[in-house]
Amino acid sequence: MATPKPLKDAGASAPASMAGLKRYLPFLDWLFHYRRQDLVGDVMAGIIVTIMLVPQSMAYALLAGLPPQVGLYASIVPLIIYGLLGTSRTLAVGPVAIMSLLTAAAIGQLAETGSPDYVTLALILALLLGGLQILMGLFRVGFLVNFLSHPVLSGFTSAAAIVIGTSQLKHIMGISIPSTESVFELLRYAFEHAAESNVLVLGIGLGSVAILFYFKDALGGQLKRLGLADALIVPITRGGPLVLVILGTVLVWGLQLDQIAGVKVVGSIPAGLPPLTVPTFDWARWQALFPTAITLAFVGFMESISVAKSLASKRRQKVDADQELLALGAANVGAAFTGGYPVTGGFSRSVVNFTAGANTGLASMITAGLIALTVIFLTPIFYFLPQAVLAAIVIVAVSTLVDLKTPRHVWHYNKADAAAWLITFVAVLAVGVETGIIVGVIATVVLYLWRTSRPHIAIVGQVGTTETYRNVLRHEVKTCPHVVAVRVDASLYFANTKYLEDTLLRVIAERPDVKHLLLIGSAINFIDFSALETLESLRQELRDAGVQLHLAEIKGPVMDRLKTSGFIERIGLNRVYLSTHEAMKSLACV
Amino acid sequence: MATPKPLKDAGASAPASMAGLKRYLPFLDWLFHYRRQDLVGDVMAGIIVTIMLVPQSMAYALLAGLPPQVGLYASIVPLIIYGLLGTSRTLAVGPVAIMSLLTAAAIGQLAETGSPDYVTLALILALLLGGLQILMGLFRVGFLVNFLSHPVLSGFTSAAAIVIGTSQLKHIMGISIPSTESVFELLRYAFEHAAESNVLVLGIGLGSVAILFYFKDALGGQLKRLGLADALIVPITRGGPLVLVILGTVLVWGLQLDQIAGVKVVGSIPAGLPPLTVPTFDWARWQALFPTAITLAFVGFMESISVAKSLASKRRQKVDADQELLALGAANVGAAFTGGYPVTGGFSRSVVNFTAGANTGLASMITAGLIALTVIFLTPIFYFLPQAVLAAIVIVAVSTLVDLKTPRHVWHYNKADAAAWLITFVAVLAVGVETGIIVGVIATVVLYLWRTSRPHIAIVGQVGTTETYRNVLRHEVKTCPHVVAVRVDASLYFANTKYLEDTLLRVIAERPDVKHLLLIGSAINFIDFSALETLESLRQELRDAGVQLHLAEIKGPVMDRLKTSGFIERIGLNRVYLSTHEAMKSLACV
């Protein structure tokens, strides 16, 4: 493994700039305080994750339209790199369903599935993704992922899971289904051609799904009732896929189902460690893959950081978003040069890693080592592994991603967010994952702008003889005919500035004897240039209508801006007041 | 002309539902109070606008890659329709530079310039644009245009003007320049091939530009000094293009420059009124043109509404954004069926119409009539009109659109808006008008989200013994070690929620003896679902860290939401206070 060397170097220069080193090589953190009792957990977790990862990585590669070994290759070097650079000690990096799906969607348009060209494009995509994430990390723009709102992510994940599940139908039914961006079309086709499905394949597929669900949901409880220790239950229940792989392989091999019944099998997988691969440079293709790389950078990072954070907080550990971007980026670059394809921290796998007792990055390095041994010695075994089994593994793995609880909460909480969820969900199902998430993001932003484009604007009056002024609609307050005092409960920016103008002009139009309009800025945190220009035209329109504009309670930073722009000068400093009460006094209103 | 008929109908049903009718047929407003003295201004304005429009419409058609008559056709029926449906009485509708450019950019990718197919696509585009604007008007989504921020519009307009100007170089130089999206490439090519330019054409082109600038900038002053009446000066100075058209035509015809010197001329234009054209339906093409239709709908409406509003306010008249959308939409549909192409209210032309004394929509109907007479009787004259002259007309027309004052103001006022301006400006020059404006819009939104993603968060303390609490950094205040009170000066939504979480956790981490965190919501106008989930996880993280979350001064609507979501229940109603002071008291802090 690659650990020892950098370790020594680090040790050498340790006294010098340890802090700086630790920032970029977080493994130094745990390495020097590594305790023997940590090892048990790390080894245990490493083994259990391997049991999960071997079949999963091949299944996800299949989902991505890549040969199975690519999935295994993507589970070696990237894991080691993340183990060295990642700030999460329990994140399990490797191929994940959604990334595989996005990869397939993007590359499928540029090359024939299964062609060597297809594999090359996967390498390029991994490299682009890695480079992008590294840049995002260096420029500390990790915050950008916050622009993916929760409703959009939730809608996207659920819909993507359905897209993934349905994409496996062809393997389960043993028929070929023309690729389409729309799940609805795919289901219609599958339904129309259900009769043509290979009964034997269908049997293997559905049987596999049943067995997997049994392992996942039922077996654990039964073993508990038999009084088995959790330390044993976890690996057993998580071993479902592996057991299935063995069963399926033996079955097909024994009865030669691949020969006589046309059951599609994985076929021969080259033995040995991943080859050194160098992604070719080709401007046109890089351009074509770039948008997908961006999507992957965001989606992958979101999945990874969310699980990393939740696991870290459980043990009072911290993860650093920007360093995580660097680590995942490096991992993907690693994948690009060792015959892999885009990877990230997987959700369920990380949880398993955590519960199985992983204490440090060593756990994922152990996994990497075991996967390496697998590709060196065990690949021949997988020859007779039926694709239907892998498809079943994918389906059961993603089944947990379909979440219908969140949308119900969102709907209860607020309809705009619910709309964003629904738009994303439907868009992903109807027009595909990539377009879908983009539509979702645009929808969120437009809905947000729309919602903030009608800020709450209150006409206020004096409460009794106090110095406090409240909404005339909600409180018993005193006002006077020649002055109208208006409080705007929002910052003024391009999307709400027109609404403000129209509202204020209407207010004036409805009150012919008003001579002064007082704008109260207590809730205005900033005023952008568009809003400034609108204020200027508003000032003029009011003047034309014989109404004088006044300002009160403008916050310091906002005031500075208005001064530099000359706006304050134009309305006259004597018309700008610190408090509403002051303004009302000088306007002879109180 | 088409006016009399609808007029009678309207008159007939007038008593019945006048109000409803007037909403959708604004011309009824002025028709029934039409005074004889209005006529003078309307006729005068109608003539002057015609003088401008005849050469301009042909020039813009050329810019759009369409035969000149298409520009004239687009200046007949659309003007009549707008005269009937528009709420502005002085807006001069017709072909405009930017719309022509966008049309060329979009259609140029689908058909060969000058091919009949190209013309058909222009009709389809006009129809799509019209339909879109009508829908926008009916659904009253005119507010959407506010999402185009002023900096983006300013940057777009200036850059587009440059793109338009440079696009005319080939006509001025008399060479053919390969079409490119990048102005920089175009200029490089033009520079490299400057030697090949036709000297005679170049002479005509530059001479024309000089004459036009003379008419536009110098002549007016001279005539004034000669004591000429403004009523005469305006038509003369605006007549520059027309004079030039006559000069150029006579010159080429007299010296047969088209034959001997290869000076490109307009050539034969079919005489007679526009033919009835029916845009063909072809899903693929409609799809291809749809994005451009959207851009045109926004850009066209922006140009039109802004000039309409500013002119209307000068005369205390009102324009209704949604009705304007209907009117422009109908005008474009009209263009689609009478051999035209996308139109909107032109800026300079409307100003001329206004200053020339237009009082009602009759002015543009008169213009339409005169243009109709032109296409019936005068088209043969234009045969020898050199394209270089039309190019010069375009260049001088757009030269006024390049505005470098605004960016300086923006830069002074606020760097984020300046960035948006610059990004839009450069993008339009580098990657083309359509991509450019989209890039600009995205930039504005991202910059806005970024700016609001770091809200101002203040730790507050008690001022003396009062009930007011202020920022500890700005004021002399009392705090106590076991409670930290935090005020967030922004609504909580997906883009700033992570920042809030991180900040509060850091605040806690820096204050080990803090047992209670009080969140003050006086400036929180809403909390979206993403923020709600973050608050929930924040609550748990704080609990894990042994810190209790409390809320104070949560606004009514926000409170309702938090209650329905069960969040209030989870933190405990007894931990929610009406005022900060109340909270501090019950936390034994004061």
GROMACS .gro file of N, CA, C and O in nm, chain B residues 112-162:
model
  204
  702GLU      N    1  -2.967   2.871  -4.407
  702GLU     CA    2  -2.873   2.954  -4.482
  702GLU      C    3  -2.929   3.096  -4.491
  702GLU      O    4  -3.046   3.115  -4.526
  703THR      N    5  -2.844   3.197  -4.459
  703THR     CA    6  -2.892   3.335  -4.470
  703THR      C    7  -2.938   3.362  -4.612
  703THR      O    8  -2.872   3.323  -4.708
  704GLY      N    9  -3.054   3.429  -4.625
  704GLY     CA   10  -3.106   3.464  -4.757
  704GLY      C   11  -3.192   3.356  -4.819
  704GLY      O   12  -3.262   3.381  -4.915
  705SER      N   13  -3.189   3.236  -4.759
  705SER     CA   14  -3.272   3.128  -4.816
  705SER      C   15  -3.418   3.152  -4.777
  705SER      O   16  -3.446   3.214  -4.674
  706PRO      N   17  -3.513   3.103  -4.859
  706PRO     CA   18  -3.655   3.120  -4.824
  706PRO      C   19  -3.686   3.058  -4.688
  706PRO      O   20  -3.766   3.109  -4.610
  707ASP      N   21  -3.614   2.948  -4.657
  707ASP     CA   22  -3.631   2.880  -4.530
  707ASP      C   23  -3.603   2.977  -4.416
  707ASP      O   24  -3.674   2.981  -4.315
  708TYR      N   25  -3.499   3.058  -4.435
  708TYR     CA   26  -3.458   3.156  -4.333
  708TYR      C   27  -3.575   3.249  -4.300
  708TYR      O   28  -3.606   3.276  -4.184
  709VAL      N   29  -3.643   3.294  -4.405
  709VAL     CA   30  -3.756   3.386  -4.386
  709VAL      C   31  -3.869   3.316  -4.310
  709VAL      O   32  -3.928   3.372  -4.217
  710THR      N   33  -3.895   3.191  -4.348
  710THR     CA   34  -4.001   3.115  -4.279
  710THR      C   35  -3.972   3.106  -4.130
  710THR      O   36  -4.059   3.126  -4.047
  711LEU      N   37  -3.844   3.078  -4.098
  711LEU     CA   38  -3.807   3.064  -3.957
  711LEU      C   39  -3.832   3.195  -3.881
  711LEU      O   40  -3.875   3.195  -3.766
  712ALA      N   41  -3.809   3.309  -3.949
  712ALA     CA   42  -3.833   3.438  -3.884
  712ALA      C   43  -3.981   3.452  -3.849
  712ALA      O   44  -4.017   3.501  -3.742
  713LEU      N   45  -4.068   3.404  -3.940
  713LEU     CA   46  -4.212   3.410  -3.913
  713LEU      C   47  -4.245   3.324  -3.791
  713LEU      O   48  -4.317   3.367  -3.700
  714ILE      N   49  -4.191   3.202  -3.789
  714ILE     CA   50  -4.218   3.111  -3.676
  714ILE      C   51  -4.173   3.178  -3.546
  714ILE      O   52  -4.247   3.182  -3.447
  715LEU      N   53  -4.054   3.237  -3.550
  715LEU     CA   54  -4.000   3.301  -3.429
  715LEU      C   55  -4.094   3.411  -3.382
  715LEU      O   56  -4.127   3.420  -3.263
  716ALA      N   57  -4.142   3.493  -3.476
  716ALA     CA   58  -4.234   3.602  -3.439
  716ALA      C   59  -4.360   3.545  -3.375
  716ALA      O   60  -4.410   3.597  -3.275
  717LEU      N   61  -4.409   3.434  -3.433
  717LEU     CA   62  -4.532   3.373  -3.380
  717LEU      C   63  -4.509   3.322  -3.238
  717LEU      O   64  -4.585   3.351  -3.146
  718LEU      N   65  -4.397   3.248  -3.219
  718LEU     CA   66  -4.365   3.194  -3.086
  718LEU      C   67  -4.354   3.309  -2.986
  718LEU      O   68  -4.415   3.307  -2.879
  719LEU      N   69  -4.279   3.411  -3.024
  719LEU     CA   70  -4.257   3.527  -2.937
  719LEU      C   71  -4.392   3.588  -2.901
  719LEU      O   72  -4.423   3.613  -2.784
  720GLY      N   73  -4.476   3.609  -3.004
  720GLY     CA   74  -4.607   3.670  -2.980
  720GLY      C   75  -4.690   3.586  -2.884
  720GLY      O   76  -4.743   3.637  -2.785
  721GLY      N   77  -4.697   3.456  -2.913
  721GLY     CA   78  -4.776   3.368  -2.828
  721GLY      C   79  -4.727   3.373  -2.684
  721GLY      O   80  -4.806   3.386  -2.589
  722LEU      N   81  -4.594   3.370  -2.669
  722LEU     CA   82  -4.534   3.371  -2.536
  722LEU      C   83  -4.571   3.498  -2.461
  722LEU      O   84  -4.615   3.495  -2.346
  723GLN      N   85  -4.558   3.613  -2.529
  723GLN     CA   86  -4.588   3.740  -2.463
  723GLN      C   87  -4.736   3.749  -2.426
  723GLN      O   88  -4.772   3.796  -2.319
  724ILE      N   89  -4.822   3.696  -2.515
  724ILE     CA   90  -4.965   3.698  -2.483
  724ILE      C   91  -4.992   3.615  -2.358
  724ILE      O   92  -5.058   3.658  -2.264
  725LEU      N   93  -4.930   3.495  -2.353
  725LEU     CA   94  -4.948   3.410  -2.234
  725LEU      C   95  -4.897   3.483  -2.109
  725LEU      O   96  -4.965   3.488  -2.007
  726MET      N   97  -4.777   3.543  -2.122
  726MET     CA   98  -4.721   3.615  -2.007
  726MET      C   99  -4.817   3.724  -1.962
  726MET      O  100  -4.837   3.747  -1.843
  727GLY      N  101  -4.880   3.790  -2.059
  727GLY     CA  102  -4.974   3.897  -2.026
  727GLY      C  103  -5.098   3.842  -1.957
  727GLY      O  104  -5.142   3.893  -1.854
  728LEU      N  105  -5.153   3.733  -2.012
  728LEU     CA  106  -5.275   3.676  -1.956
  728LEU      C  107  -5.251   3.624  -1.815
  728LEU      O  108  -5.332   3.644  -1.725
  729PHE      N  109  -5.135   3.559  -1.796
  729PHE     CA  110  -5.105   3.504  -1.663
  729PHE      C  111  -5.041   3.610  -1.572
  729PHE      O  112  -4.994   3.579  -1.463
  730ARG      N  113  -5.034   3.735  -1.623
  730ARG     CA  114  -4.984   3.846  -1.543
  730ARG      C  115  -4.849   3.815  -1.479
  730ARG      O  116  -4.827   3.838  -1.361
  731VAL      N  117  -4.758   3.760  -1.558
  731VAL     CA  118  -4.624   3.731  -1.505
  731VAL      C  119  -4.523   3.835  -1.554
  731VAL      O  120  -4.404   3.810  -1.563
  732GLY      N  121  -4.579   3.954  -1.587
  732GLY     CA  122  -4.490   4.061  -1.632
  732GLY      C  123  -4.379   4.087  -1.530
  732GLY      O  124  -4.269   4.126  -1.566
  733PHE      N  125  -4.410   4.059  -1.401
  733PHE     CA  126  -4.310   4.088  -1.297
  733PHE      C  127  -4.180   4.011  -1.320
  733PHE      O  128  -4.074   4.051  -1.274
  734LEU      N  129  -4.191   3.901  -1.395
  734LEU     CA  130  -4.071   3.818  -1.417
  734LEU      C  131  -3.957   3.901  -1.476
  734LEU      O  132  -3.840   3.874  -1.449
  735VAL      N  133  -3.992   4.003  -1.557
  735VAL     CA  134  -3.885   4.079  -1.622
  735VAL      C  135  -3.799   4.150  -1.518
  735VAL      O  136  -3.686   4.187  -1.545
  736ASN      N  137  -3.854   4.168  -1.396
  736ASN     CA  138  -3.773   4.235  -1.293
  736ASN      C  139  -3.652   4.152  -1.256
  736ASN      O  140  -3.558   4.200  -1.193
  737PHE      N  141  -3.654   4.021  -1.292
  737PHE     CA  142  -3.539   3.936  -1.259
  737PHE      C  143  -3.419   3.971  -1.346
  737PHE      O  144  -3.308   3.927  -1.319
  738LEU      N  145  -3.442   4.050  -1.452
  738LEU     CA  146  -3.328   4.102  -1.527
  738LEU      C  147  -3.279   4.226  -1.453
  738LEU      O  148  -3.343   4.332  -1.458
  739SER      N  149  -3.169   4.214  -1.380
  739SER     CA  150  -3.124   4.327  -1.299
  739SER      C  151  -3.070   4.438  -1.390
  739SER      O  152  -3.027   4.412  -1.502
  740HIS      N  153  -3.069   4.560  -1.340
  740HIS     CA  154  -3.021   4.674  -1.420
  740HIS      C  155  -2.878   4.655  -1.469
  740HIS      O  156  -2.850   4.679  -1.586
  741PRO      N  157  -2.786   4.611  -1.380
  741PRO     CA  158  -2.648   4.594  -1.431
  741PRO      C  159  -2.642   4.497  -1.549
  741PRO      O  160  -2.576   4.525  -1.649
  742VAL      N  161  -2.714   4.385  -1.540
  742VAL     CA  162  -2.712   4.289  -1.649
  742VAL      C  163  -2.766   4.352  -1.777
  742VAL      O  164  -2.705   4.343  -1.883
  743LEU      N  165  -2.878   4.423  -1.765
  743LEU     CA  166  -2.937   4.486  -1.883
  743LEU      C  167  -2.841   4.587  -1.944
  743LEU      O  168  -2.820   4.589  -2.065
  744SER      N  169  -2.780   4.669  -1.857
  744SER     CA  170  -2.688   4.771  -1.907
  744SER      C  171  -2.570   4.706  -1.977
  744SER      O  172  -2.534   4.742  -2.089
  745GLY      N  173  -2.510   4.606  -1.911
  745GLY     CA  174  -2.396   4.537  -1.971
  745GLY      C  175  -2.435   4.472  -2.102
  745GLY      O  176  -2.363   4.481  -2.202
  746PHE      N  177  -2.554   4.410  -2.103
  746PHE     CA  178  -2.601   4.343  -2.223
  746PHE      C  179  -2.620   4.441  -2.337
  746PHE      O  180  -2.571   4.421  -2.448
  747THR      N  181  -2.688   4.553  -2.308
  747THR     CA  182  -2.718   4.651  -2.414
  747THR      C  183  -2.589   4.706  -2.475
  747THR      O  184  -2.573   4.707  -2.597
  748SER      N  185  -2.495   4.747  -2.390
  748SER     CA  186  -2.371   4.804  -2.443
  748SER      C  187  -2.297   4.702  -2.530
  748SER      O  188  -2.256   4.732  -2.642
  749ALA      N  189  -2.284   4.580  -2.476
  749ALA     CA  190  -2.210   4.478  -2.550
  749ALA      C  191  -2.283   4.444  -2.680
  749ALA      O  192  -2.222   4.434  -2.787
  750ALA      N  193  -2.417   4.430  -2.672
  750ALA     CA  194  -2.494   4.396  -2.791
  750ALA      C  195  -2.476   4.504  -2.898
  750ALA      O  196  -2.460   4.473  -3.017
  751ALA      N  197  -2.474   4.630  -2.855
  751ALA     CA  198  -2.454   4.739  -2.951
  751ALA      C  199  -2.320   4.722  -3.023
  751ALA      O  200  -2.311   4.739  -3.146
  752ILE      N  201  -2.218   4.684  -2.947
  752ILE     CA  202  -2.086   4.663  -3.010
  752ILE      C  203  -2.094   4.546  -3.107
  752ILE      O  204  -2.045   4.553  -3.221
   0.00000   0.00000   0.00000
